[in-house]
Coordinates of C-alpha atoms in Angstrom, one line a residue:
Chain A
M1 CA 73.1 -63.0 276.6
K2 CA 72.8 -62.7 280.3
I3 CA 71.3 -65.5 282.3
P4 CA 70.0 -64.6 285.5
F5 CA 70.9 -67.8 287.0
L6 CA 73.1 -67.2 289.9
D7 CA 70.5 -65.2 291.6
K8 CA 68.6 -68.3 292.4
L9 CA 66.3 -67.5 295.2
F10 CA 65.0 -70.9 295.5
T11 CA 65.1 -74.1 293.5
T12 CA 62.4 -76.4 292.2
S13 CA 64.1 -79.2 294.0
E14 CA 63.2 -77.6 297.4
L15 CA 59.6 -77.7 296.3
L16 CA 59.9 -81.0 294.9
S17 CA 61.7 -82.6 297.9
N18 CA 58.5 -81.5 299.8
A19 CA 56.5 -83.9 297.5
T20 CA 59.0 -86.6 297.6
P21 CA 60.8 -86.1 301.0
D22 CA 63.5 -88.8 300.3
R23 CA 65.1 -86.9 297.5
K24 CA 67.8 -84.6 297.8
F25 CA 69.3 -82.5 294.9
V26 CA 72.9 -82.3 295.5
S27 CA 75.4 -83.5 292.9
D28 CA 78.3 -85.1 294.4
N29 CA 81.7 -84.3 293.8
D30 CA 82.6 -87.1 291.4
S31 CA 84.3 -85.8 288.4
S32 CA 82.1 -88.0 286.1
E33 CA 78.4 -87.7 286.1
I34 CA 77.5 -90.7 284.0
S35 CA 79.7 -93.6 283.6
V36 CA 78.9 -96.2 281.0
E37 CA 80.3 -99.7 281.4
N38 CA 80.3 -102.5 278.8
L39 CA 77.0 -101.3 277.3
N40 CA 75.6 -103.5 274.6
L41 CA 72.3 -102.8 273.1
Y42 CA 70.4 -105.0 270.6
I43 CA 67.2 -104.1 268.7
K44 CA 65.5 -107.2 267.3
G45 CA 68.8 -109.1 267.2
N46 CA 70.8 -106.2 265.7
H47 CA 73.8 -105.2 267.6
I48 CA 73.3 -101.4 267.8
L49 CA 75.6 -100.3 270.6
K50 CA 78.8 -102.5 271.0
N51 CA 80.5 -102.6 274.2
L52 CA 80.7 -99.0 275.1
N53 CA 82.8 -97.7 277.9
V54 CA 82.8 -94.0 278.6
Q55 CA 82.8 -91.5 281.3
I56 CA 80.7 -88.4 280.8
P57 CA 82.2 -85.5 283.0
D58 CA 80.1 -83.5 285.5
K59 CA 79.2 -79.8 284.7
K60 CA 80.7 -79.9 281.2
I61 CA 79.3 -80.0 277.7
T62 CA 79.9 -83.5 276.1
C63 CA 79.4 -83.7 272.4
I64 CA 78.8 -87.0 270.8
I65 CA 79.7 -86.8 267.2
G66 CA 79.9 -89.3 264.4
P67 CA 78.3 -90.2 261.1
S68 CA 74.5 -90.8 260.7
G69 CA 73.4 -94.1 262.0
C70 CA 76.3 -94.7 264.4
G71 CA 74.1 -95.0 267.4
K72 CA 74.5 -91.5 268.8
S73 CA 70.9 -90.8 269.4
T74 CA 70.3 -94.4 270.6
L75 CA 72.9 -93.9 273.3
L76 CA 71.3 -90.6 274.3
K77 CA 68.0 -92.2 274.6
T78 CA 69.4 -95.0 276.8
F79 CA 70.5 -92.3 279.2
N80 CA 67.0 -91.5 280.0
R81 CA 65.5 -94.8 279.2
L82 CA 63.5 -93.4 276.5
I83 CA 64.7 -96.3 274.4
D84 CA 62.4 -98.6 276.5
S85 CA 59.5 -97.8 274.0
V86 CA 61.4 -99.6 271.2
E87 CA 60.3 -103.1 270.7
G88 CA 62.6 -106.0 270.7
L89 CA 65.1 -104.2 272.8
N90 CA 67.9 -106.0 274.7
V91 CA 70.3 -104.2 276.8
D92 CA 73.1 -105.4 279.0
G93 CA 75.9 -103.5 280.7
K94 CA 75.8 -100.7 283.1
I95 CA 75.1 -96.9 283.0
M96 CA 76.0 -95.8 286.4
L97 CA 74.6 -92.4 287.6
H98 CA 75.6 -91.3 291.1
G99 CA 76.5 -94.8 292.0
K100 CA 73.2 -96.2 290.8
N101 CA 72.7 -98.4 287.7
I102 CA 70.0 -96.7 285.7
L103 CA 69.5 -99.9 283.6
S104 CA 68.5 -101.9 286.6
E105 CA 64.9 -103.0 286.2
N106 CA 63.5 -101.8 289.6
E107 CA 64.7 -98.2 289.0
D108 CA 61.6 -95.9 289.2
L109 CA 61.5 -94.6 285.7
T110 CA 59.6 -91.4 286.0
H111 CA 61.8 -90.4 288.9
H112 CA 64.9 -91.1 286.9
R113 CA 63.7 -89.4 283.8
R114 CA 63.1 -86.1 285.8
K115 CA 66.8 -86.1 286.6
V116 CA 67.6 -86.3 283.0
G117 CA 66.1 -83.7 280.8
L118 CA 65.7 -83.9 277.0
V119 CA 65.8 -81.2 274.4
S120 CA 64.8 -83.0 271.1
Q121 CA 65.7 -82.2 267.4
R122 CA 62.5 -80.4 266.6
P123 CA 61.0 -78.4 269.3
C124 CA 57.9 -80.1 270.5
P125 CA 55.6 -77.8 272.6
L126 CA 52.8 -79.7 274.5
P127 CA 49.3 -78.8 273.3
M128 CA 48.6 -76.2 276.0
S129 CA 49.7 -72.7 277.0
I130 CA 53.1 -71.3 277.2
Y131 CA 52.7 -71.2 281.1
D132 CA 51.3 -74.8 281.3
N133 CA 54.1 -76.1 279.1
V134 CA 56.7 -75.1 281.8
A135 CA 54.5 -76.0 284.6
Y136 CA 53.6 -79.3 283.1
G137 CA 56.5 -81.3 284.6
C138 CA 56.1 -79.7 288.1
R139 CA 52.4 -80.5 288.0
I140 CA 52.9 -84.2 287.1
H141 CA 55.2 -84.4 290.0
G142 CA 52.7 -83.1 292.4
I143 CA 53.3 -79.4 292.8
K144 CA 49.8 -77.7 292.6
N145 CA 50.4 -74.4 294.5
R146 CA 49.7 -71.6 292.1
K147 CA 52.1 -69.2 293.6
N148 CA 55.0 -71.8 293.5
L149 CA 54.2 -72.6 290.0
D150 CA 54.2 -68.9 289.1
K151 CA 57.7 -68.6 290.5
I152 CA 59.0 -71.8 288.9
V153 CA 57.7 -70.7 285.4
E154 CA 59.0 -67.2 285.7
H155 CA 62.4 -68.5 286.9
Y156 CA 62.9 -71.0 284.2
L157 CA 61.7 -68.9 281.3
K158 CA 64.2 -66.3 282.4
A159 CA 66.7 -69.1 282.6
A160 CA 65.9 -70.1 279.0
G161 CA 66.1 -66.3 277.9
L162 CA 62.4 -66.4 276.9
W163 CA 60.7 -64.4 279.8
E164 CA 61.0 -60.9 278.3
E165 CA 59.5 -62.2 275.0
V166 CA 56.5 -64.0 276.5
K167 CA 55.8 -62.6 279.8
D168 CA 52.7 -60.8 278.6
R169 CA 51.2 -63.7 276.8
L170 CA 51.7 -66.7 279.1
N171 CA 48.3 -68.0 278.3
T172 CA 48.6 -68.1 274.6
P173 CA 49.1 -71.7 273.0
A174 CA 52.7 -72.4 272.9
V175 CA 52.5 -73.5 269.2
R176 CA 52.2 -69.8 268.3
L177 CA 55.7 -69.1 269.2
S178 CA 58.3 -69.1 266.5
I179 CA 60.5 -72.3 266.1
G180 CA 63.5 -70.8 268.1
Q181 CA 61.2 -69.6 270.9
Q182 CA 59.5 -73.1 270.9
Q183 CA 63.0 -74.6 271.4
R184 CA 63.9 -72.3 274.2
L185 CA 60.4 -73.1 275.8
C186 CA 61.2 -76.8 275.6
L187 CA 64.5 -76.1 277.4
A188 CA 62.8 -74.2 280.1
R189 CA 60.2 -77.1 280.4
S190 CA 63.1 -79.6 280.8
L191 CA 64.8 -77.4 283.4
A192 CA 61.6 -76.8 285.3
V193 CA 61.8 -80.3 286.9
E194 CA 65.3 -79.6 288.0
P195 CA 67.2 -82.3 286.2
Q196 CA 70.9 -82.8 286.8
I197 CA 71.7 -83.8 283.2
I198 CA 70.4 -82.2 280.0
L199 CA 70.4 -84.4 276.9
A200 CA 70.2 -82.6 273.6
D201 CA 69.5 -84.6 270.5
E202 CA 70.8 -82.2 267.6
A203 CA 68.8 -79.4 269.4
T204 CA 69.8 -76.8 266.9
S205 CA 69.6 -78.5 263.5
A206 CA 66.0 -77.4 262.9
L207 CA 66.7 -73.9 263.9
D208 CA 67.7 -70.7 262.0
P209 CA 71.3 -69.5 262.8
I210 CA 70.4 -66.8 265.2
S211 CA 68.1 -69.1 267.2
S212 CA 70.7 -71.8 267.3
K213 CA 73.4 -69.4 268.4
T214 CA 71.1 -68.4 271.3
I215 CA 70.7 -72.0 272.3
E216 CA 74.4 -72.6 272.3
E217 CA 74.9 -69.6 274.4
L218 CA 72.4 -71.0 276.8
F219 CA 74.0 -74.4 277.0
V220 CA 77.3 -72.7 277.6
N221 CA 75.8 -70.7 280.6
L222 CA 73.8 -73.7 281.7
K223 CA 77.0 -76.0 282.3
R224 CA 77.5 -74.1 285.4
D225 CA 74.6 -76.1 287.1
Y226 CA 74.0 -79.0 284.7
S227 CA 75.9 -81.7 282.8
I228 CA 75.0 -81.5 279.3
V229 CA 75.2 -84.2 276.7
M230 CA 74.6 -83.3 273.0
V231 CA 74.4 -85.1 270.0
T232 CA 75.5 -83.0 267.0
H233 CA 76.1 -83.2 263.4
T234 CA 77.8 -79.9 263.1
L235 CA 81.4 -80.4 263.9
R236 CA 81.9 -76.6 264.0
Q237 CA 79.3 -76.6 266.8
A238 CA 81.1 -79.2 268.7
R239 CA 84.5 -77.3 268.3
R240 CA 82.7 -74.0 269.6
I241 CA 81.2 -75.4 272.8
A242 CA 82.3 -78.9 273.7
D243 CA 84.4 -79.6 276.7
Y244 CA 84.5 -83.3 276.0
V245 CA 84.1 -85.2 272.9
V246 CA 82.9 -88.8 272.2
F247 CA 83.5 -90.1 268.6
M248 CA 81.2 -92.9 267.6
Y249 CA 81.3 -95.0 264.5
L250 CA 79.1 -98.0 263.6
G251 CA 77.9 -98.4 267.2
E252 CA 81.4 -98.2 268.8
I253 CA 83.1 -95.5 270.7
V254 CA 86.4 -94.8 268.6
E255 CA 87.8 -92.0 270.7
A256 CA 86.6 -90.0 273.7
G257 CA 88.5 -87.3 275.6
E258 CA 88.9 -83.6 276.2
A259 CA 87.8 -81.5 273.3
S260 CA 91.0 -79.8 272.7
Q261 CA 92.8 -83.0 272.6
V262 CA 90.4 -84.8 270.3
F263 CA 90.1 -81.8 267.9
E264 CA 93.8 -81.0 267.9
N265 CA 95.5 -84.3 268.2
P266 CA 93.1 -87.2 267.5
Q267 CA 94.7 -90.5 268.4
N268 CA 92.7 -92.7 266.1
E269 CA 93.2 -92.7 262.3
L270 CA 89.3 -92.9 261.9
T271 CA 88.7 -89.8 264.0
K272 CA 91.3 -88.0 262.1
K273 CA 89.6 -88.7 258.9
Y274 CA 86.2 -87.8 260.1
L275 CA 87.4 -84.5 261.4
E276 CA 89.0 -83.7 258.0
G277 CA 85.7 -84.4 256.4
A278 CA 86.6 -87.5 254.6
F279 CA 83.2 -89.1 255.5
S280 CA 80.2 -87.9 257.2
Chain B
M1 CA 72.3 -96.2 194.7
Q2 CA 69.5 -93.4 194.6
D3 CA 66.8 -96.0 194.4
S4 CA 68.0 -97.7 197.6
E5 CA 68.3 -94.3 199.4
I6 CA 64.7 -93.5 198.4
Q7 CA 63.7 -96.9 199.5
K8 CA 65.4 -96.4 202.9
E9 CA 63.9 -93.0 203.3
L10 CA 60.5 -94.5 202.7
T11 CA 60.8 -97.3 205.1
E12 CA 62.0 -94.8 207.8
K13 CA 58.9 -92.6 207.2
E14 CA 56.6 -95.6 207.6
E15 CA 58.3 -96.6 210.8
Q16 CA 57.9 -93.0 212.0
S17 CA 54.2 -92.8 211.2
A18 CA 53.7 -96.2 212.6
V19 CA 55.3 -95.0 215.9
A20 CA 53.3 -91.8 215.6
K21 CA 50.0 -93.9 215.3
V22 CA 50.8 -96.0 218.4
F23 CA 51.7 -92.7 220.0
N24 CA 48.4 -91.2 219.2
Y25 CA 46.4 -94.3 220.1
R26 CA 48.0 -94.2 223.5
L27 CA 47.3 -90.6 223.9
V28 CA 43.7 -91.1 222.9
K29 CA 43.3 -94.0 225.5
E30 CA 44.9 -91.7 228.2
K31 CA 42.5 -88.9 227.4
T32 CA 39.4 -91.1 227.3
A33 CA 40.3 -92.8 230.5
G34 CA 40.9 -89.6 232.2
G35 CA 37.7 -88.2 230.9
L36 CA 35.7 -91.1 231.8
M37 CA 36.8 -91.3 235.4
Y38 CA 36.1 -87.6 235.6
I39 CA 32.7 -88.1 234.5
L40 CA 32.1 -90.9 236.8
T41 CA 33.3 -89.0 239.8
I42 CA 31.1 -86.0 239.0
A43 CA 28.3 -88.5 238.4
S44 CA 28.6 -89.9 241.9
L45 CA 28.5 -86.4 243.4
V46 CA 25.5 -85.3 241.2
L47 CA 23.7 -88.6 242.5
V48 CA 23.8 -87.2 246.1
V49 CA 22.2 -84.0 244.9
V50 CA 19.6 -85.7 242.7
M51 CA 18.7 -87.9 245.7
G52 CA 18.2 -84.9 247.8
I53 CA 16.0 -83.3 245.3
G54 CA 14.0 -86.5 244.7
L55 CA 13.2 -86.8 248.3
Y56 CA 12.1 -83.4 248.6
L57 CA 9.8 -83.6 245.6
K58 CA 8.3 -86.9 246.7
S59 CA 7.8 -85.4 250.2
A60 CA 6.4 -82.1 249.0
P61 CA 2.7 -83.2 249.0
I62 CA 2.8 -83.4 252.8
F63 CA 3.9 -79.8 253.1
E64 CA 0.5 -78.8 251.4
E65 CA -1.5 -79.9 254.5
H66 CA 1.1 -79.6 257.4
S67 CA 3.6 -77.0 258.3
L68 CA 7.2 -78.0 258.8
G69 CA 6.9 -77.2 262.6
E70 CA 3.9 -79.4 263.0
L71 CA 5.5 -82.3 261.2
I72 CA 8.6 -82.1 263.4
F73 CA 7.2 -81.2 266.8
S74 CA 3.9 -83.0 266.9
S75 CA 3.7 -86.3 268.6
N76 CA 0.4 -87.4 267.0
W77 CA 1.3 -90.3 264.5
R78 CA -2.1 -91.5 263.0
P79 CA -1.3 -91.9 259.3
L80 CA -4.9 -93.2 258.6
K81 CA -6.4 -90.1 260.0
G82 CA -3.9 -87.9 258.3
Q83 CA -1.9 -87.0 261.4
F84 CA 1.7 -87.0 260.8
G85 CA 3.8 -86.0 263.8
F86 CA 7.4 -87.1 263.6
M87 CA 8.5 -86.3 267.2
P88 CA 8.3 -89.9 268.3
F89 CA 10.7 -91.0 265.6
I90 CA 13.0 -88.1 265.9
A91 CA 13.1 -88.7 269.7
G92 CA 13.6 -92.4 269.3
T93 CA 16.5 -91.9 266.9
V94 CA 18.2 -89.3 269.2
W95 CA 17.6 -91.6 272.4
V96 CA 19.1 -94.7 270.8
T97 CA 22.1 -92.7 269.3
V98 CA 22.9 -90.8 272.5
V99 CA 22.6 -94.1 274.6
A100 CA 25.0 -96.0 272.1
V101 CA 27.6 -93.0 272.0
L102 CA 27.5 -92.6 275.7
W103 CA 28.5 -96.1 276.6
V104 CA 30.8 -96.7 273.6
L105 CA 32.7 -93.4 273.8
P106 CA 34.7 -94.2 277.0
I107 CA 35.2 -97.8 275.9
S108 CA 36.5 -97.1 272.5
L109 CA 38.8 -94.2 273.7
L110 CA 40.3 -96.4 276.3
T111 CA 40.7 -99.3 273.8
A112 CA 42.4 -96.8 271.3
I113 CA 44.7 -95.5 274.0
F114 CA 45.6 -99.1 275.0
L115 CA 46.3 -100.1 271.5
T116 CA 48.4 -97.1 270.5
E117 CA 50.3 -96.3 273.7
Y118 CA 50.4 -99.5 275.7
A119 CA 50.0 -102.6 273.6
K120 CA 52.9 -104.5 272.1
S121 CA 52.9 -105.1 268.3
Y122 CA 51.8 -108.7 268.7
V123 CA 48.6 -107.7 270.5
K124 CA 47.8 -105.2 267.6
K125 CA 48.3 -108.1 265.2
Y126 CA 45.5 -109.9 266.5
V127 CA 43.2 -107.0 267.6
F128 CA 43.2 -105.0 264.4
P129 CA 41.8 -107.8 262.1
A130 CA 39.3 -108.6 264.9
L131 CA 38.1 -104.9 264.8
D132 CA 37.9 -105.2 261.0
I133 CA 35.7 -108.3 261.2
L134 CA 33.4 -106.7 263.7
A135 CA 33.1 -103.6 261.5
G136 CA 32.3 -105.8 258.5
L137 CA 29.6 -108.0 260.0
P138 CA 26.2 -107.5 258.3
S139 CA 24.0 -105.4 260.6
V140 CA 21.3 -108.2 260.7
I141 CA 23.6 -110.4 262.6
Y142 CA 23.9 -107.7 265.3
G143 CA 20.1 -107.6 265.2
V144 CA 19.8 -111.2 265.8
W145 CA 22.4 -111.2 268.5
G146 CA 20.5 -108.4 270.1
T147 CA 17.3 -110.3 269.9
L148 CA 18.6 -113.5 271.3
L149 CA 20.9 -112.1 274.1
I150 CA 20.2 -108.4 274.9
I151 CA 16.4 -108.5 274.8
P152 CA 16.0 -111.5 277.3
W153 CA 18.7 -110.1 279.5
I154 CA 16.9 -106.6 279.7
S155 CA 13.6 -108.3 280.1
N156 CA 14.6 -110.7 282.8
K157 CA 17.5 -109.3 284.7
F158 CA 18.0 -105.6 284.1
A159 CA 14.5 -104.0 283.8
P160 CA 13.0 -105.8 286.9
H161 CA 15.2 -103.6 289.1
F162 CA 13.4 -100.4 287.9
V163 CA 10.0 -101.3 286.3
D164 CA 7.3 -103.9 286.8
F165 CA 7.4 -105.3 283.3
S166 CA 9.4 -104.8 280.2
T167 CA 9.4 -106.7 277.1
G168 CA 13.0 -106.1 276.6
Y169 CA 12.5 -104.3 273.3
T170 CA 13.6 -100.8 274.4
V171 CA 15.7 -97.8 273.8
L172 CA 18.4 -99.6 275.9
A173 CA 18.5 -102.6 273.7
G174 CA 18.8 -100.4 270.7
G175 CA 21.6 -98.4 272.3
I176 CA 23.6 -101.4 273.2
V177 CA 23.3 -103.2 269.8
L178 CA 24.0 -99.9 268.0
G179 CA 26.9 -99.2 270.3
V180 CA 28.5 -102.5 269.5
M181 CA 28.2 -101.7 265.8
I182 CA 29.9 -98.3 266.0
L183 CA 32.5 -99.5 268.5
P184 CA 35.0 -100.7 265.8
L185 CA 34.4 -97.7 263.7
L186 CA 35.2 -95.4 266.6
V187 CA 38.2 -97.5 267.7
S188 CA 39.8 -97.5 264.3
L189 CA 39.2 -93.8 263.7
F190 CA 40.7 -93.0 267.2
I191 CA 43.8 -95.2 266.4
E192 CA 44.3 -93.4 263.3
I193 CA 44.1 -90.1 265.0
F194 CA 46.3 -91.0 267.9
S195 CA 49.0 -92.6 265.7
S196 CA 49.2 -89.5 263.6
L197 CA 50.5 -87.6 266.7
P198 CA 54.3 -87.2 266.4
T199 CA 56.4 -89.5 268.7
E200 CA 58.5 -86.4 269.9
L201 CA 55.2 -85.2 271.6
R202 CA 55.0 -88.4 273.7
D203 CA 58.7 -88.4 274.2
A204 CA 58.6 -84.8 275.4
S205 CA 56.1 -85.6 278.1
T206 CA 57.7 -89.1 279.0
S207 CA 61.2 -87.5 279.4
L208 CA 59.9 -84.9 282.0
G209 CA 58.9 -88.0 284.1
A210 CA 55.2 -88.5 283.1
T211 CA 53.7 -91.8 283.2
K212 CA 52.1 -93.3 280.2
W213 CA 48.7 -92.7 281.6
Q214 CA 49.6 -89.0 282.4
T215 CA 51.0 -88.7 278.9
S216 CA 47.9 -90.2 277.3
K217 CA 45.5 -88.0 279.4
K218 CA 47.2 -84.7 279.2
V219 CA 49.0 -84.8 276.0
V220 CA 47.5 -87.4 273.6
L221 CA 43.9 -86.9 274.4
K222 CA 44.1 -83.1 274.6
K223 CA 46.0 -82.8 271.2
S224 CA 43.5 -85.1 269.5
F225 CA 40.4 -83.5 270.9
P226 CA 39.2 -82.0 267.5
G227 CA 39.8 -85.4 265.9
I228 CA 38.0 -87.2 268.5
M229 CA 35.0 -84.8 268.1
A230 CA 35.0 -85.3 264.4
S231 CA 35.1 -89.1 264.8
V232 CA 32.1 -89.0 267.3
V233 CA 30.1 -86.8 264.8
L234 CA 30.9 -89.3 262.0
A235 CA 29.9 -92.3 264.2
I236 CA 26.6 -90.6 265.2
S237 CA 25.7 -90.0 261.6
R238 CA 26.4 -93.6 260.9
A239 CA 24.4 -94.6 263.9
M240 CA 21.3 -92.7 263.0
G241 CA 21.1 -94.4 259.6
E242 CA 21.4 -97.8 261.0
T243 CA 18.2 -99.7 260.2
I244 CA 17.8 -103.4 260.3
A245 CA 19.5 -104.2 263.8
I246 CA 17.7 -101.3 265.3
L247 CA 14.4 -102.4 263.9
M248 CA 14.7 -105.7 265.4
V249 CA 15.3 -104.6 269.0
C250 CA 13.6 -101.3 269.5
G251 CA 9.9 -102.3 269.8
N252 CA 8.8 -99.9 267.3
L253 CA 6.2 -98.0 269.1
P254 CA 5.5 -94.6 267.8
E255 CA 5.6 -92.8 271.3
V256 CA 8.2 -90.4 272.5
P257 CA 10.2 -92.6 275.0
R258 CA 10.6 -91.3 278.6
S259 CA 13.2 -93.7 279.8
I260 CA 15.7 -96.0 278.4
L261 CA 13.2 -98.8 279.3
D262 CA 10.6 -97.6 277.0
A263 CA 10.2 -98.8 273.5
C264 CA 11.0 -96.4 270.6
Y265 CA 10.7 -96.2 266.9
P266 CA 13.8 -94.6 265.2
I267 CA 13.3 -93.0 261.9
P268 CA 15.2 -95.7 259.6
A269 CA 12.9 -98.4 261.1
L270 CA 9.8 -96.4 260.4
I271 CA 10.8 -96.2 256.7
A272 CA 11.8 -99.8 256.6
N273 CA 8.8 -101.1 258.1
N274 CA 6.1 -99.1 256.4
Y275 CA 7.4 -98.3 252.8
G276 CA 5.7 -100.3 250.2
E277 CA 2.7 -101.3 252.3
M278 CA 0.3 -98.3 252.7
L279 CA 1.2 -96.6 249.5
S280 CA -2.5 -96.2 248.8
L281 CA -2.5 -93.1 250.9
P282 CA -0.4 -90.6 249.0
Q283 CA 0.0 -88.5 252.2
Y284 CA 1.5 -91.5 253.9
E285 CA 4.1 -92.0 251.2
A286 CA 4.9 -88.3 251.3
A287 CA 5.3 -88.6 255.1
L288 CA 7.8 -91.5 254.7
M289 CA 9.6 -89.5 252.1
F290 CA 9.8 -86.7 254.5
A291 CA 11.2 -89.1 257.2
A292 CA 13.9 -90.2 254.7
L293 CA 14.5 -86.5 253.8
I294 CA 15.2 -85.6 257.5
L295 CA 17.7 -88.5 257.8
F296 CA 19.3 -87.5 254.6
V297 CA 19.8 -83.9 255.7
V298 CA 21.0 -84.7 259.1
V299 CA 23.5 -87.4 258.1
L300 CA 24.7 -85.1 255.2
V301 CA 25.2 -82.2 257.7
F302 CA 27.0 -84.3 260.3
N303 CA 29.3 -85.9 257.7
V304 CA 30.3 -82.4 256.4
I305 CA 30.9 -81.1 259.8
S306 CA 33.2 -84.1 260.8
R307 CA 35.0 -84.0 257.4
V308 CA 35.7 -80.4 257.9
I309 CA 37.0 -80.8 261.4
L310 CA 39.1 -83.7 260.4
Y311 CA 40.5 -82.0 257.4
R312 CA 41.5 -79.0 259.6
V313 CA 43.2 -81.4 262.2
E314 CA 45.1 -83.2 259.5
K315 CA 46.4 -79.8 258.1
S316 CA 47.3 -78.6 261.6
Y317 CA 49.4 -81.8 262.3
A318 CA 51.2 -81.6 258.9

């Protein structure tokens, strides 16, 4: 699949920075995008994430693997503060993103969430047309100009490899698309607000093999411009596309490192057993 | 040796037949219960049909002297002279219902959004039972409340800004009281609809940087639109049938109201006030039965419409 991504004539950020002049979309040269420091998370007194310390590298695909209920999704939701909607939440520690702690209370959440896109497990198109789905994020951040929106929608539908399939029916409801198409639409929607990080929570688990292959290829292409953090249950998928792997077990990070190193030569006994399929 | 074997065989057979008996008895019970419940269910359905037919037959005499159009569109209500124009009552019902829905719809939508999208669980813990209590209060209490509080307020405080004199017994009073009565119904219907939306939908909007308010407005309300419509239709059909509270505050004047500060006479109030009194006039009885028939048909149609929409909504979410 060819992604017309390098021929970026413009970026949404240029348009967005007009709306919010203080913003600048330049990822710095740090090798780590997100750095988690002593993160502890409790929900109604239950210790869900236990003293996590991990560096998520920039412009790479990081796969978080581990058995069900080990806190993978919770960690992912903490990255864009979607976890805030959970009741009885108590978090301490730091998650640094470009030198700013995203857990600090006074952080402007809507602003932060725009920088961290999310692709969920089941595609979830908003109840509106294909066009409006992609334009939604830009509209809520204040881009009203139809021409600009047209450009953004076309650009990101192309980036998600969906443009050719939908360009003649942009005004039909998004729910009429197939599941695989819907997931690519959701990806385009996330990209349209120009995030720096893309979170994917088992983004391919509800899809058929061909659609999930398409999404995987998209991710591999997208890591040129974005840091991608994905939770996956499929070890084979992690082996295929991960650059960096984090293995979690019962709320703790057991092992984290380069994919080649974790898969070929796991340091921890638990990781070894998990990779061998002794438990899942 | 043989004897004891025979004996043994016999006891075994007896046991088997005993088991069989119990088994049969259970089956009979099962079948009777099933059949009985089936009949009862059908009976309650038949009851609706029978009521409809009964109302039609009872109101039939009035069609002998008046056409349907005349009955519905005429405003002359002089039962003693044999003039039966239902327009004042139809208009009264519509006015009161519209006023009630108009002021309650935004309030109940915002309340439901607050409770599903914003409120913490301990707030819900106290608000939900309160709503149930409101919904369960006998309507006569609402009527008394309207008479004691709303009527004087309209008469002394509100109406003087617009008209020279008002008793307070007006369309507005009916609308306010009726609104308060359907408020809990609407809120709980809306809450049900909003909470049936998948969380992922909200997460998708939130993770793009939308505020809760933007999400509620552009995603939750939009996605729930058919459900909201169905609930409103259901609430309207409930409101149109409301009798006692309305009868106590509307003024019961058989004239088409021209503003919300005029008195009105909704159909249920007409029936409740007059049935049993002037039954010496066969035409009058038939006229009241016709009023009941109008209500019956309208409420039935509205209910069916809203059920159909709700059913489709549920299917599309599943």
